[in-house]
Amino acid sequence: MKGGPVVLSILSGGVHSPYKNYAEDPELRNSYSIKNAADSAGYFNDLFFDRMAKQHSNLGINFVHASPGFVASNWGTEMPFFLKGPIRLMQKMGKSTDKCAGFMVDPILASASGDKLKME
């Protein structure tokens, strides 16, 4: 919506797998694993923002999912040496923090001006 406010969600942005046990075990009491925790967090985040975007009272609000991918930040500097080394090497392949910031800000600026979003 041109000139409307923007709600930007960066929690996996649809990149995760669907959480298959959402009806039987929404709280992960019986099926906890790292994968299920990640999938359920992304899944419920997607459902929440989809529901918010469809509410009539929110028609003037732009809801945007973003998935910046792997970012070459200083994350991992506090890890033990045997993890820090590989993480720091892999970060050479990630996008820069500046590029990530531009990617995150683009939907906000595009919504304010009415321009189309750039999709990478």
Tab-separated table of C-alpha atoms in Angstrom:
chain	number	residue	atom	x	y	z
A	1	MET	CA	0.000	0.000	0.000
A	2	LYS	CA	1.679	3.220	-1.151
A	3	GLY	CA	2.726	5.353	1.777
A	4	GLY	CA	1.487	2.803	4.292
A	5	PRO	CA	3.438	1.566	7.267
A	6	VAL	CA	5.580	-1.534	6.891
A	7	VAL	CA	5.886	-4.563	9.140
A	8	LEU	CA	9.078	-6.429	8.256
A	9	SER	CA	9.551	-10.003	9.443
A	10	ILE	CA	12.991	-11.537	9.024
A	11	LEU	CA	12.413	-14.865	10.784
A	12	SER	CA	13.191	-17.261	7.918
A	13	GLY	CA	10.688	-15.683	5.513
A	14	GLY	CA	9.218	-18.945	4.202
A	15	VAL	CA	12.625	-20.615	3.825
A	16	HIS	CA	11.863	-23.245	6.472
A	17	SER	CA	9.984	-26.506	6.020
A	18	PRO	CA	6.352	-26.707	7.154
A	19	TYR	CA	5.929	-27.909	10.719
A	20	LYS	CA	3.980	-31.121	10.153
A	21	ASN	CA	2.876	-31.689	13.755
A	22	TYR	CA	1.263	-28.267	14.213
A	23	ALA	CA	-2.177	-29.732	15.029
A	24	GLU	CA	-1.066	-32.579	17.307
A	25	ASP	CA	1.884	-30.954	19.067
A	26	PRO	CA	1.953	-27.167	18.618
A	27	GLU	CA	4.137	-26.677	21.714
A	28	LEU	CA	6.686	-29.363	20.721
A	29	ARG	CA	6.093	-31.228	23.973
A	30	ASN	CA	6.330	-34.660	22.336
A	31	SER	CA	8.349	-34.010	19.197
A	32	TYR	CA	11.058	-31.522	20.154
A	33	SER	CA	14.146	-31.384	17.976
A	34	ILE	CA	16.249	-28.517	16.665
A	35	LYS	CA	14.709	-28.975	13.195
A	36	ASN	CA	11.133	-29.063	14.528
A	37	ALA	CA	11.800	-26.004	16.707
A	38	ALA	CA	13.148	-24.053	13.725
A	39	ASP	CA	10.343	-25.228	11.426
A	40	SER	CA	7.610	-24.455	13.964
A	41	ALA	CA	9.000	-20.981	14.714
A	42	GLY	CA	9.071	-20.102	11.021
A	43	TYR	CA	5.738	-21.768	10.325
A	44	PHE	CA	3.867	-19.990	13.114
A	45	ASN	CA	5.578	-16.700	12.221
A	46	ASP	CA	4.372	-17.075	8.616
A	47	LEU	CA	0.838	-17.926	9.754
A	48	PHE	CA	0.736	-14.982	12.155
A	49	PHE	CA	1.825	-12.401	9.586
A	50	ASP	CA	-0.378	-13.891	6.878
A	51	ARG	CA	-3.358	-13.615	9.206
A	52	MET	CA	-2.472	-10.047	10.164
A	53	ALA	CA	-2.107	-9.035	6.506
A	54	LYS	CA	-5.578	-10.407	5.672
A	55	GLN	CA	-7.425	-8.564	8.434
A	56	HIS	CA	-9.600	-5.788	7.044
A	57	SER	CA	-8.348	-3.294	9.622
A	58	ASN	CA	-4.789	-3.812	8.324
A	59	LEU	CA	-5.468	-3.210	4.623
A	60	GLY	CA	-3.252	-0.100	4.546
A	61	ILE	CA	-0.288	-1.882	6.145
A	62	ASN	CA	2.448	-3.552	4.109
A	63	PHE	CA	3.505	-6.910	5.571
A	64	VAL	CA	6.814	-8.125	4.179
A	65	HIS	CA	8.796	-11.322	4.791
A	66	ALA	CA	12.501	-11.128	4.166
A	67	SER	CA	15.184	-13.756	4.195
A	68	PRO	CA	18.591	-12.111	3.963
A	69	GLY	CA	20.458	-15.399	3.753
A	70	PHE	CA	23.937	-15.865	5.107
A	71	VAL	CA	25.419	-12.560	6.310
A	72	ALA	CA	29.125	-11.958	6.904
A	73	SER	CA	28.767	-10.330	10.320
A	74	ASN	CA	30.835	-10.660	13.468
A	75	TRP	CA	28.597	-13.493	14.677
A	76	GLY	CA	30.709	-16.393	15.873
A	77	THR	CA	33.541	-14.343	17.358
A	78	GLU	CA	32.524	-15.480	20.847
A	79	MET	CA	32.541	-19.175	19.939
A	80	PRO	CA	35.236	-21.644	21.038
A	81	PHE	CA	38.239	-21.735	18.664
A	82	PHE	CA	37.215	-25.036	17.046
A	83	LEU	CA	33.903	-23.471	15.940
A	84	LYS	CA	35.104	-19.910	15.429
A	85	GLY	CA	37.618	-20.855	12.717
A	86	PRO	CA	35.180	-22.640	10.385
A	87	ILE	CA	32.457	-20.034	10.991
A	88	ARG	CA	34.790	-17.151	10.198
A	89	LEU	CA	35.975	-18.924	7.015
A	90	MET	CA	32.394	-19.567	5.859
A	91	GLN	CA	31.491	-15.930	6.455
A	92	LYS	CA	33.784	-14.964	3.587
A	93	MET	CA	31.067	-16.429	1.328
A	94	GLY	CA	28.222	-14.481	2.955
A	95	LYS	CA	26.811	-11.165	1.837
A	96	SER	CA	28.143	-8.046	3.472
A	97	THR	CA	26.277	-6.371	6.319
A	98	ASP	CA	25.840	-3.302	4.065
A	99	LYS	CA	24.216	-5.375	1.324
A	100	CYS	CA	21.998	-7.081	3.915
A	101	ALA	CA	20.969	-3.702	5.357
A	102	GLY	CA	20.015	-2.486	1.874
A	103	PHE	CA	18.034	-5.667	1.308
A	104	MET	CA	16.158	-5.145	4.588
A	105	VAL	CA	15.466	-1.434	4.054
A	106	ASP	CA	14.328	-1.730	0.414
A	107	PRO	CA	10.751	-2.898	1.201
A	108	ILE	CA	10.301	-0.058	3.660
A	109	LEU	CA	11.432	2.592	1.179
A	110	ALA	CA	9.565	1.000	-1.740
A	111	SER	CA	6.328	0.945	0.252
A	112	ALA	CA	6.681	4.595	1.185
A	113	SER	CA	7.263	5.642	-2.441
A	114	GLY	CA	4.931	3.143	-4.106
A	115	ASP	CA	7.784	1.599	-6.128
A	116	LYS	CA	7.923	-2.119	-6.844
A	117	LEU	CA	9.985	-4.252	-4.513
A	118	LYS	CA	13.320	-5.573	-5.756
A	119	MET	CA	13.473	-9.321	-5.338
A	120	GLU	CA	16.901	-10.938	-5.173
